[in-house]
Short mmCIF file of C-alpha atoms and ligand atoms in Angstrom, two decimals:
data_model
loop_
_atom_site.label_atom_id
_atom_site.label_comp_id
_atom_site.label_asym_id
_atom_site.label_seq_id
_atom_site.Cartn_x
_atom_site.Cartn_y
_atom_site.Cartn_z
CA UNK A 940 9.79 -20.96 29.52
CA UNK A 941 9.67 -17.43 28.15
CA UNK A 942 7.45 -16.82 25.18
CA UNK A 943 8.92 -15.80 21.87
CA UNK A 944 7.74 -12.40 20.66
CA UNK A 945 7.53 -10.91 17.17
CA UNK A 946 10.47 -8.88 15.91
CA UNK A 947 10.24 -5.20 16.88
CA UNK A 948 8.54 -3.16 14.19
CA UNK A 949 7.04 -6.22 12.51
CA UNK A 950 3.32 -6.38 13.13
CA UNK A 951 0.84 -9.18 13.30
CA UNK A 952 -2.33 -8.19 11.50
CA UNK A 953 -5.11 -9.73 13.55
CA UNK A 954 -8.51 -11.02 12.43
CA UNK A 955 -10.16 -7.86 13.77
CA UNK A 956 -7.87 -5.79 11.52
CA UNK A 957 -7.74 -7.87 8.34
CA UNK A 958 -11.22 -6.77 7.15
CA UNK A 959 -9.89 -3.22 6.81
CA UNK A 960 -6.86 -4.46 4.89
CA UNK A 961 -9.01 -6.60 2.61
CA UNK A 962 -11.28 -3.65 1.97
CA UNK A 963 -8.37 -1.47 0.84
CA UNK A 964 -6.93 -4.35 -1.17
CA UNK A 965 -10.21 -4.97 -2.95
CA UNK A 966 -10.75 -1.30 -3.72
CA UNK A 967 -7.21 -0.95 -5.10
CA UNK A 968 -7.32 -4.12 -7.11
CA UNK A 969 -10.59 -3.10 -8.77
CA UNK A 970 -9.20 0.35 -9.43
CA UNK A 971 -5.89 -0.61 -11.04
CA UNK A 972 -7.66 -3.20 -13.14
CA UNK A 973 -10.08 -0.53 -14.32
CA UNK A 974 -7.03 1.28 -15.73
CA UNK A 975 -5.76 -1.87 -17.46
CA UNK A 976 -2.89 -2.63 -15.09
CA UNK A 977 -1.78 -6.24 -14.62
CA UNK A 978 -0.38 -7.74 -11.45
CA UNK A 979 3.22 -8.92 -11.21
CA UNK A 980 4.67 -10.86 -8.27
CA UNK A 981 8.36 -11.11 -7.48
CA UNK A 982 10.41 -12.34 -4.51
CA UNK A 983 10.90 -10.47 -1.24
CA UNK A 984 14.59 -11.40 -1.35
CA UNK A 985 16.98 -10.13 -4.04
CA UNK A 986 20.69 -9.61 -4.59
CA UNK A 987 21.74 -6.64 -2.44
CA UNK A 988 23.38 -5.20 -5.54
CA UNK A 989 19.97 -4.64 -7.14
CA UNK A 990 18.96 -2.14 -4.47
CA UNK A 991 22.39 -0.50 -4.27
CA UNK A 992 22.41 0.12 -8.00
CA UNK A 993 18.83 1.41 -8.19
CA UNK A 994 17.95 3.19 -4.95
CA UNK A 995 21.52 4.55 -4.64
CA UNK A 996 24.46 3.77 -2.36
CA UNK A 997 24.19 7.03 -0.47
CA UNK A 998 20.53 6.98 0.54
CA UNK A 999 18.95 6.38 3.93
CA UNK A 1000 17.46 3.16 2.66
CA UNK A 1001 20.68 1.56 1.41
CA UNK A 1002 23.00 3.09 3.99
CA UNK A 1003 21.11 2.21 7.11
CA UNK A 1004 17.72 0.65 6.56
CA UNK A 1005 18.23 -2.54 4.55
CA UNK A 1006 18.02 -6.01 6.02
CA UNK A 1007 21.10 -7.44 4.32
CA UNK A 1008 22.93 -10.65 5.03
CA UNK A 1009 25.04 -13.33 3.44
CA UNK A 1010 23.08 -16.55 2.91
CA UNK A 1011 24.50 -20.03 3.35
CA UNK A 1012 26.31 -19.79 0.03
CA UNK A 1013 27.80 -16.44 0.93
CA UNK A 1014 25.56 -14.55 -1.54
CA UNK A 1015 24.87 -10.97 -0.46
CA UNK A 1016 21.08 -10.71 -0.25
CA UNK A 1017 18.61 -8.10 1.01
CA UNK A 1018 14.96 -8.15 1.90
CA UNK A 1019 13.31 -5.74 -0.50
CA UNK A 1020 12.97 -2.25 0.99
CA UNK A 1021 10.65 -1.19 -1.86
CA UNK A 1022 9.14 -2.69 -4.99
CA UNK A 1023 10.28 -0.72 -8.02
CA UNK A 1024 13.76 -2.29 -8.24
CA UNK A 1025 12.42 -5.85 -8.07
CA UNK A 1026 9.63 -5.03 -10.52
CA UNK A 1027 12.14 -3.67 -13.05
CA UNK A 1028 14.45 -6.64 -12.48
CA UNK A 1029 11.64 -9.15 -13.04
CA UNK A 1030 10.15 -7.34 -16.04
CA UNK A 1031 13.56 -6.98 -17.66
CA UNK A 1032 14.61 -10.55 -16.92
CA UNK A 1033 11.50 -11.90 -18.64
CA UNK A 1034 11.65 -9.62 -21.65
CA UNK A 1035 8.54 -7.63 -20.72
CA UNK A 1036 10.22 -4.32 -21.44
CA UNK A 1037 11.62 -5.08 -24.88
CA UNK A 1038 9.82 -2.86 -27.42
CA UNK A 1039 6.67 -2.95 -25.36
CA UNK A 1040 4.58 -0.83 -23.11
CA UNK A 1041 3.67 -2.31 -19.77
CA UNK A 1042 1.28 -1.27 -17.05
CA UNK A 1043 2.05 -3.31 -13.94
CA UNK A 1044 1.09 -3.34 -10.29
CA UNK A 1045 2.10 -5.35 -7.22
CA UNK A 1046 1.57 -5.45 -3.52
CA UNK A 1047 3.31 -7.01 -0.57
CA UNK A 1048 5.60 -6.60 2.40
CA UNK A 1049 8.68 -4.36 2.32
CA UNK A 1050 11.42 -4.25 4.95
CA UNK A 1051 13.35 -1.33 6.36
CA UNK A 1052 15.27 -1.18 9.60
CA UNK A 1053 13.81 2.15 10.76
CA UNK A 1054 12.91 3.36 14.24
CA UNK A 1055 9.42 1.96 14.76
CA UNK A 1056 6.69 4.50 15.55
CA UNK A 1057 3.13 5.17 14.49
CA UNK A 1058 3.00 4.80 10.69
CA UNK A 1059 6.62 3.62 10.47
CA UNK A 1060 7.46 -0.04 10.82
CA UNK A 1061 10.21 -2.48 9.90
CA UNK A 1062 7.93 -4.72 7.92
CA UNK A 1063 5.30 -2.67 6.14
CA UNK A 1064 3.19 -3.17 3.06
CA UNK A 1065 3.04 -1.27 -0.17
CA UNK A 1066 0.94 -1.30 -3.27
CA UNK A 1067 2.99 -0.18 -6.25
CA UNK A 1068 2.03 0.79 -9.78
CA UNK A 1069 4.61 1.08 -12.58
CA UNK A 1070 4.33 1.91 -16.29
CA UNK A 1071 7.10 1.29 -18.78
CA UNK A 1072 7.79 2.39 -22.35
CA UNK A 1073 5.86 5.68 -22.31
CA UNK A 1074 7.71 8.95 -22.08
CA UNK A 1075 4.98 11.59 -22.27
CA UNK A 1076 3.26 13.53 -19.50
CA UNK A 1077 -0.01 11.70 -20.28
CA UNK A 1078 1.15 8.55 -18.51
CA UNK A 1079 2.48 10.62 -15.60
CA UNK A 1080 -0.98 12.15 -15.34
CA UNK A 1081 -2.57 8.69 -15.49
CA UNK A 1082 -0.47 7.48 -12.55
CA UNK A 1083 -1.51 10.50 -10.49
CA UNK A 1084 -5.14 10.13 -11.59
CA UNK A 1085 -5.18 6.55 -10.33
CA UNK A 1086 -4.10 7.75 -6.92
CA UNK A 1087 -6.69 10.53 -6.98
CA UNK A 1088 -9.35 7.94 -7.89
CA UNK A 1089 -8.21 5.80 -4.98
CA UNK A 1090 -8.78 8.66 -2.51
CA UNK A 1091 -12.24 9.18 -3.98
CA UNK A 1092 -13.05 5.46 -3.70
CA UNK A 1093 -11.89 5.41 -0.08
CA UNK A 1094 -13.53 8.70 0.88
CA UNK A 1095 -10.16 10.29 1.63
CA UNK A 1096 -10.10 13.12 -0.92
CA UNK A 1097 -10.39 15.74 1.80
CA UNK A 1098 -7.71 14.12 3.96
CA UNK A 1099 -4.83 14.29 1.46
CA UNK A 1100 -3.14 16.91 -0.69
CA UNK A 1101 -0.90 16.52 -3.70
CA UNK A 1102 2.55 18.06 -3.94
CA UNK A 1103 4.53 17.89 -7.15
CA UNK A 1104 7.94 19.02 -8.34
CA UNK A 1105 10.18 18.84 -11.35
CA UNK A 1106 13.60 17.59 -10.30
CA UNK A 1107 15.05 17.83 -13.85
CA UNK A 1108 17.49 15.48 -15.54
CA UNK A 1109 20.46 13.77 -13.91
CA UNK A 1110 22.73 16.41 -15.51
CA UNK A 1111 20.55 19.21 -14.11
CA UNK A 1112 20.82 17.71 -10.66
CA UNK A 1113 24.58 17.38 -10.99
CA UNK A 1114 24.95 21.08 -11.80
CA UNK A 1115 22.58 21.95 -8.97
CA UNK A 1116 24.46 19.58 -6.63
CA UNK A 1117 27.68 21.48 -7.29
CA UNK A 1118 26.03 24.82 -6.50
CA UNK A 1119 24.36 23.39 -3.41
CA UNK A 1120 27.65 21.93 -2.19
CA UNK A 1121 29.34 25.32 -2.60
CA UNK A 1122 26.57 26.96 -0.56
CA UNK A 1123 26.51 24.32 2.17
CA UNK A 1124 30.28 24.38 2.52
CA UNK A 1125 30.01 28.00 3.58
CA UNK A 1126 27.67 26.90 6.38
CA UNK A 1127 29.22 23.54 7.18
CA UNK A 1128 29.52 24.28 10.89
CA UNK A 1129 25.74 24.78 11.18
CA UNK A 1130 24.83 21.46 9.56
CA UNK A 1131 23.76 18.35 11.44
CA UNK A 1132 26.17 15.45 11.33
CA UNK A 1133 24.34 13.38 8.69
CA UNK A 1134 24.04 16.37 6.41
CA UNK A 1135 27.71 17.23 6.78
CA UNK A 1136 28.66 13.75 5.66
CA UNK A 1137 26.22 13.88 2.75
CA UNK A 1138 27.50 17.23 1.66
CA UNK A 1139 30.36 15.35 0.02
CA UNK A 1140 28.72 12.08 -0.96
CA UNK A 1141 25.20 13.07 -2.10
CA UNK A 1142 24.47 16.79 -1.48
CA UNK A 1143 20.89 16.61 -2.76
CA UNK A 1144 19.98 14.30 0.08
CA UNK A 1145 20.67 17.17 2.49
CA UNK A 1146 17.44 18.75 1.15
CA UNK A 1147 15.54 15.84 2.61
CA UNK A 1148 16.94 16.37 6.11
CA UNK A 1149 14.33 16.44 8.84
CA UNK A 1150 16.59 18.38 11.26
CA UNK A 1151 14.94 21.82 11.86
CA UNK A 1152 18.21 23.82 11.95
CA UNK A 1153 19.29 22.30 8.63
CA UNK A 1154 15.84 22.99 7.17
CA UNK A 1155 16.15 26.63 8.29
CA UNK A 1156 19.52 26.94 6.61
CA UNK A 1157 18.15 25.47 3.40
CA UNK A 1158 15.62 28.30 3.10
CA UNK A 1159 18.34 30.49 1.62
CA UNK A 1160 20.10 27.76 -0.42
CA UNK A 1161 20.06 27.72 -4.23
CA UNK A 1162 17.02 25.89 -5.60
CA UNK A 1163 16.82 23.15 -8.18
CA UNK A 1164 14.33 25.13 -10.29
CA UNK A 1165 17.12 27.46 -11.40
CA UNK A 1166 18.98 24.49 -12.92
CA UNK A 1167 16.16 22.56 -14.57
CA UNK A 1168 16.55 22.27 -18.34
CA UNK A 1169 13.84 23.40 -20.79
CA UNK A 1170 12.85 19.97 -22.13
CA UNK A 1171 11.83 18.72 -18.71
CA UNK A 1172 10.03 21.98 -17.97
CA UNK A 1173 7.75 21.65 -21.00
CA UNK A 1174 6.94 18.04 -20.00
CA UNK A 1175 6.18 19.28 -16.50
CA UNK A 1176 4.01 22.17 -17.76
CA UNK A 1177 1.98 19.73 -19.87
CA UNK A 1178 1.55 17.42 -16.90
CA UNK A 1179 0.19 20.28 -14.81
CA UNK A 1180 -2.23 21.13 -17.62
CA UNK A 1181 -3.44 17.52 -17.75
CA UNK A 1182 -3.96 17.49 -13.99
CA UNK A 1183 -5.91 20.76 -14.11
CA UNK A 1184 -8.03 19.43 -16.99
CA UNK A 1185 -8.97 16.53 -14.72
CA UNK A 1186 -9.67 18.69 -11.66
CA UNK A 1187 -6.71 17.34 -9.71
CA UNK A 1188 -5.68 20.03 -7.26
CA UNK A 1189 -1.93 20.21 -6.57
CA UNK A 1190 0.66 22.39 -4.90
CA UNK A 1191 4.11 22.81 -6.37
CA UNK A 1192 6.81 22.19 -3.80
CA UNK A 1193 10.24 23.13 -5.15
CA UNK A 1194 11.85 21.45 -2.12
CA UNK A 1195 10.28 18.08 -2.82
CA UNK A 1196 12.97 15.52 -3.62
CA UNK A 1197 12.53 11.82 -3.05
CA UNK A 1198 14.60 9.56 -0.83
CA UNK A 1199 15.55 7.35 -3.77
CA UNK A 1200 18.10 8.34 -6.41
CA UNK A 1201 16.40 6.92 -9.50
CA UNK A 1202 13.79 9.62 -10.02
CA UNK A 1203 13.95 12.34 -12.67
CA UNK A 1204 11.55 14.95 -14.06
CA UNK A 1205 8.35 14.87 -12.13
CA UNK A 1206 8.02 13.57 -8.60
CA UNK A 1207 5.00 13.76 -6.32
CA UNK A 1208 3.74 12.95 -2.86
CA UNK A 1209 0.27 12.72 -1.38
CA UNK A 1210 0.44 14.09 2.15
CA UNK A 1211 -1.97 14.09 5.06
CA UNK A 1212 -2.00 16.17 8.23
CA UNK A 1213 -3.94 13.52 10.11
CA UNK A 1214 -1.06 11.14 10.91
CA UNK A 1215 1.50 13.38 12.62
CA UNK A 1216 5.07 13.07 11.38
CA UNK A 1217 4.36 10.14 9.05
CA UNK A 1218 2.38 12.31 6.66
CA UNK A 1219 3.31 10.86 3.27
CA UNK A 1220 0.80 8.21 2.30
CA UNK A 1221 1.75 7.80 -1.35
CA UNK A 1222 4.75 8.83 -3.41
CA UNK A 1223 6.12 8.39 -6.88
CA UNK A 1224 7.60 9.90 -9.98
CA UNK A 1225 9.33 9.33 -13.27
CA UNK A 1226 12.47 7.19 -13.45
CA UNK A 1227 13.67 7.11 -17.05
CA UNK A 1228 17.21 5.87 -16.44
CA UNK A 1229 16.58 3.03 -13.99
CA UNK A 1230 16.05 0.26 -16.55
CA UNK A 1231 19.33 1.13 -18.31
CA UNK A 1232 21.06 1.51 -14.96
CA UNK A 1233 20.11 -2.10 -14.21
CA UNK A 1234 21.49 -3.31 -17.53
CA UNK A 1235 18.44 -3.05 -19.80
CA UNK A 1236 17.79 -0.83 -22.79
CA UNK A 1237 16.78 2.75 -22.01
CA UNK A 1238 13.07 2.58 -21.16
CA UNK A 1239 11.01 5.51 -19.91
CA UNK A 1240 9.09 4.68 -16.76
CA UNK A 1241 6.90 6.21 -14.09
CA UNK A 1242 5.33 4.80 -10.97
CA UNK A 1243 4.06 5.22 -7.44
CA UNK A 1244 3.77 3.32 -4.20
CA UNK A 1245 1.49 3.79 -1.25
CA UNK A 1246 1.83 2.42 2.24
CA UNK A 1247 -0.98 0.17 3.45
CA UNK A 1248 -0.41 0.79 7.17
CA UNK A 1249 -0.70 4.55 6.76
CA UNK A 1250 -3.87 4.13 4.71
CA UNK A 1251 -5.39 1.93 7.40
CA UNK A 1252 -4.51 4.56 10.03
CA UNK A 1253 -5.86 7.34 7.84
CA UNK A 1254 -9.15 5.57 7.14
CA UNK A 1255 -9.62 5.18 10.88
CA UNK A 1256 -8.55 8.76 11.68
CA UNK A 1257 -10.86 10.14 8.98
CA UNK A 1258 -13.72 7.89 10.10
CA UNK A 1259 -14.17 6.66 6.54
CA UNK A 1260 -14.27 2.96 7.18
CA UNK A 1261 -17.64 1.55 6.06
CA UNK A 1262 -19.37 -0.25 8.93
CA UNK A 1263 -20.08 -3.26 6.71
CA UNK A 1264 -16.35 -3.95 6.33
CA UNK A 1265 -16.34 -5.65 9.72
CA UNK A 1266 -19.33 -7.85 9.03
CA UNK A 1267 -17.82 -11.14 8.04
CA UNK A 1268 -20.76 -13.50 8.44
CA UNK A 1269 -24.38 -13.65 7.22
CA UNK A 1270 -25.84 -16.88 8.55
CA UNK A 1271 -25.14 -19.45 11.26
CA UNK A 1272 -26.66 -22.92 11.34
CA UNK A 1273 -27.49 -24.41 14.76
CA UNK A 1274 -29.08 -27.50 16.21
CA UNK A 1275 -32.03 -27.60 18.57
CA UNK A 1276 -31.51 -29.97 21.47
CA UNK A 1277 -31.61 -33.49 20.06
CA UNK A 1278 -30.56 -32.61 16.52
CA UNK A 1279 -27.34 -34.22 15.35
CA UNK A 1280 -24.09 -32.57 14.28
CA UNK A 1281 -24.39 -34.43 11.01
CA UNK A 1282 -27.67 -32.63 10.16
CA UNK A 1283 -26.11 -29.24 10.94
CA UNK A 1284 -23.02 -29.86 8.86
CA UNK A 1285 -25.00 -31.26 5.94
CA UNK A 1286 -27.55 -28.44 5.82
CA UNK A 1287 -24.81 -25.79 6.04
CA UNK A 1288 -22.98 -27.46 3.17
CA UNK A 1289 -26.17 -27.58 1.05
CA UNK A 1290 -26.88 -23.91 1.75
CA UNK A 1291 -23.35 -22.88 0.74
CA UNK A 1292 -23.79 -24.68 -2.58
CA UNK A 1293 -27.18 -23.09 -3.15
CA UNK A 1294 -26.13 -19.60 -2.06
CA UNK A 1295 -22.68 -18.79 -3.35
CA UNK A 1296 -21.38 -15.57 -1.83
CA UNK A 1297 -23.48 -15.87 1.32
CA UNK A 1298 -21.23 -16.40 4.32
CA UNK A 1299 -22.48 -19.33 6.36
CA UNK A 1300 -20.97 -20.78 9.52
CA UNK A 1301 -22.19 -23.99 11.08
CA UNK A 1302 -22.11 -24.49 14.83
CA UNK A 1303 -19.48 -27.06 15.77
CA UNK A 1304 -18.62 -28.48 19.16
CA UNK A 1305 -22.05 -29.46 20.49
CA UNK A 1306 -23.48 -27.92 23.65
CA UNK A 1307 -26.93 -26.85 24.76
CA UNK A 1308 -29.12 -24.89 22.38
CA UNK A 1309 -29.03 -21.76 24.56
CA UNK A 1310 -25.27 -21.60 24.52
CA UNK A 1311 -25.24 -22.19 20.75
CA UNK A 1312 -27.64 -19.28 20.34
CA UNK A 1313 -25.46 -17.04 22.48
CA UNK A 1314 -22.48 -17.85 20.25
CA UNK A 1315 -24.61 -17.13 17.18
CA UNK A 1316 -25.38 -13.64 18.55
CA UNK A 1317 -21.67 -13.05 19.13
CA UNK A 1318 -20.72 -14.29 15.69
CA UNK A 1319 -21.92 -11.18 13.90
CA UNK A 1320 -24.26 -13.16 11.64
CA UNK A 1321 -27.65 -11.62 10.95
CA UNK A 1322 -29.70 -14.78 10.72
CA UNK A 1323 -29.60 -18.11 12.56
CA UNK A 1324 -30.93 -21.23 10.88
CA UNK A 1325 -32.08 -23.49 13.71
CA UNK A 1326 -32.82 -27.09 12.79
CA UNK A 1327 -35.90 -28.36 14.61
CA UNK A 1328 -36.08 -31.89 16.03
CA UNK A 1329 -37.27 -34.44 13.45
CA UNK A 1330 -41.11 -34.59 13.44
CA UNK A 1331 -43.00 -37.86 14.02
CA UNK A 1332 -44.54 -37.36 10.63
CA UNK A 1333 -44.54 -34.68 7.98
CA UNK A 1334 -41.84 -32.37 6.80
CA UNK A 1335 -38.58 -31.51 8.58
CA UNK A 1336 -38.65 -27.80 9.48
CA UNK A 1337 -36.16 -25.14 10.55
CA UNK A 1338 -36.57 -21.80 12.27
CA UNK A 1339 -35.04 -18.69 10.72
CA UNK A 1340 -34.27 -16.36 13.59
CA UNK A 1341 -33.22 -12.74 13.19
CA UNK A 1342 -30.18 -12.18 15.41
CA UNK A 1343 -31.28 -8.76 16.64
CA UNK A 1344 -32.86 -7.55 19.87
CA UNK A 1345 -36.33 -8.63 18.82
CA UNK A 1346 -35.20 -12.10 17.72
CA UNK A 1347 -38.24 -12.69 15.53
CA UNK A 1348 -38.36 -16.11 13.93
CA UNK A 1349 -40.33 -17.93 11.27
CA UNK A 1350 -40.66 -21.65 10.65
CA UNK A 1351 -40.08 -22.95 7.13
CA UNK A 1352 -39.70 -26.37 5.53
CA UNK A 1353 -36.06 -27.45 5.35
CA UNK A 1354 -36.37 -27.71 1.59
CA UNK A 1355 -37.41 -24.05 1.38
CA UNK A 1356 -34.61 -22.55 3.51
CA UNK A 1357 -32.27 -21.72 0.65
CA UNK A 1358 -35.02 -19.89 -1.24
CA UNK A 1359 -36.03 -17.82 1.79
CA UNK A 1360 -32.41 -17.00 2.64
CA UNK A 1361 -31.73 -15.98 -0.94
CA UNK A 1362 -34.15 -13.09 -0.56
CA UNK A 1363 -33.23 -12.34 3.07
CA UNK A 1364 -29.43 -12.06 2.63
P1 ATP B 2843 9.13 8.64 4.61
O1 ATP B 2843 9.59 9.98 4.11
O2 ATP B 2843 7.86 8.69 5.41
O3 ATP B 2843 10.21 7.84 5.25
P2 ATP B 2843 9.72 7.40 2.12
O4 ATP B 2843 10.02 8.55 1.24
O5 ATP B 2843 10.85 6.63 2.71
O6 ATP B 2843 8.72 7.84 3.28
P3 ATP B 2843 8.86 5.69 0.00
O7 ATP B 2843 10.10 4.91 0.00
O8 ATP B 2843 8.61 6.61 -1.12
O9 ATP B 2843 8.72 6.45 1.40
O10 ATP B 2843 7.61 4.70 0.16
C1 ATP B 2843 6.30 5.03 -0.29
C2 ATP B 2843 5.29 4.90 0.82
O11 ATP B 2843 5.50 3.73 1.59
C3 ATP B 2843 5.35 6.01 1.84
O12 ATP B 2843 4.65 7.12 1.40
C4 ATP B 2843 4.69 5.37 3.04
O13 ATP B 2843 3.27 5.41 2.90
C5 ATP B 2843 5.15 3.95 2.94
N1 ATP B 2843 6.29 3.71 3.83
C6 ATP B 2843 7.60 3.93 3.59
N2 ATP B 2843 8.36 3.53 4.63
C7 ATP B 2843 7.50 3.02 5.56
C8 ATP B 2843 7.67 2.41 6.84
N3 ATP B 2843 8.85 2.23 7.39
N4 ATP B 2843 6.56 2.01 7.50
C9 ATP B 2843 5.33 2.15 6.96
N5 ATP B 2843 5.10 2.71 5.74
C10 ATP B 2843 6.18 3.13 5.04
MG1 MG B 2844 11.79 6.68 4.57
#
């Protein structure tokens, strides 16, 4: 019978890889908590309408990347392609946004039917951070500072650069859209097919085109900056000042627009040159009209999301993965020939109680001492606790053997093992 394979673009994350993931997860969790953010969890499946109304009908994500289907009741559902929409839905549904400020974060799998390639998958994982109820540039700066702190914590500061832009209000973008449409219509014949279609449905999305000929054409197109209204420019100027005051280096990219319709004012991306075409590792911005758009009361909001897979790849490419991340075991407990499985299991259990946090594996499955020792060396543990045969008289002893090339060992009373290990691990 043929074996069933995983769905294309959906990866298994194997035990050799999970330590890297856990490392990033631990660093991020500690970091967001240090800024007072609280975790929220919401389903991977939502009404399709939620994503259509937030991300926008005429976006790559909604038009061609969503996993959408009718369930057994005929409800139109989609696997979440990103987290912001679900986060807003959940926060709003439970009254978290009513007259309150919220600092929230989440992590988990997202789903987009894209062409799989390095750094681009159909199931991928994001960590997202969202703040609600604060309209000033200070919270925008905080969101960006969290990401900057993450690069520092992961040793990636020199691998990423920050690009920011002010995309103005919805009205600004409408006026700009009209001017852009007029310009693009004059060059319609030179546009790629996708862009030609978008010209009429969502002209701003043409700016995001990755087709080189379209990009070349856009060099002489009108720019959004000319249409941005004064109130958003002063917000943006203050944000830049706050970033400078905190030594965050940035480049302004007037062509930066995001692939989701809900953003306004400031948007940003952290980009790396070390991952080829999939260079954006983290992206975000302000989205002041999304809550109202989804039926809530107008609530200012700003957030970001970063992709776990790209961070894993970047850590590897930049050689910034601490060696210790892959060490998953400290101690193994083995039996000399003639010592029972019961003794091994019991001692290991006692040691775990006495030494919380020390990672202890007991040898299971019997076998000769030499083969047990070989497994111990392969386990990655640093110390083997070897139970000696019971003595005729006197105290039961164990040998503590260093699992290195020298293999030095010392004999200690079984009652003293925990104490010795406490100082050795
Ligand atoms: P891109 O321009 O690379 O398609 P995007 O603008 O669609 O990215 P967002 O929707 O803003 O990306 O998602 C934020 C982050 O999530 C990205 O910066 C990236 O790190 C990650 N990401 C997005 N799509 C994928 C994917 N298909 N596979 C892996 N990571 C992804
Ligand atoms: Mg995309």
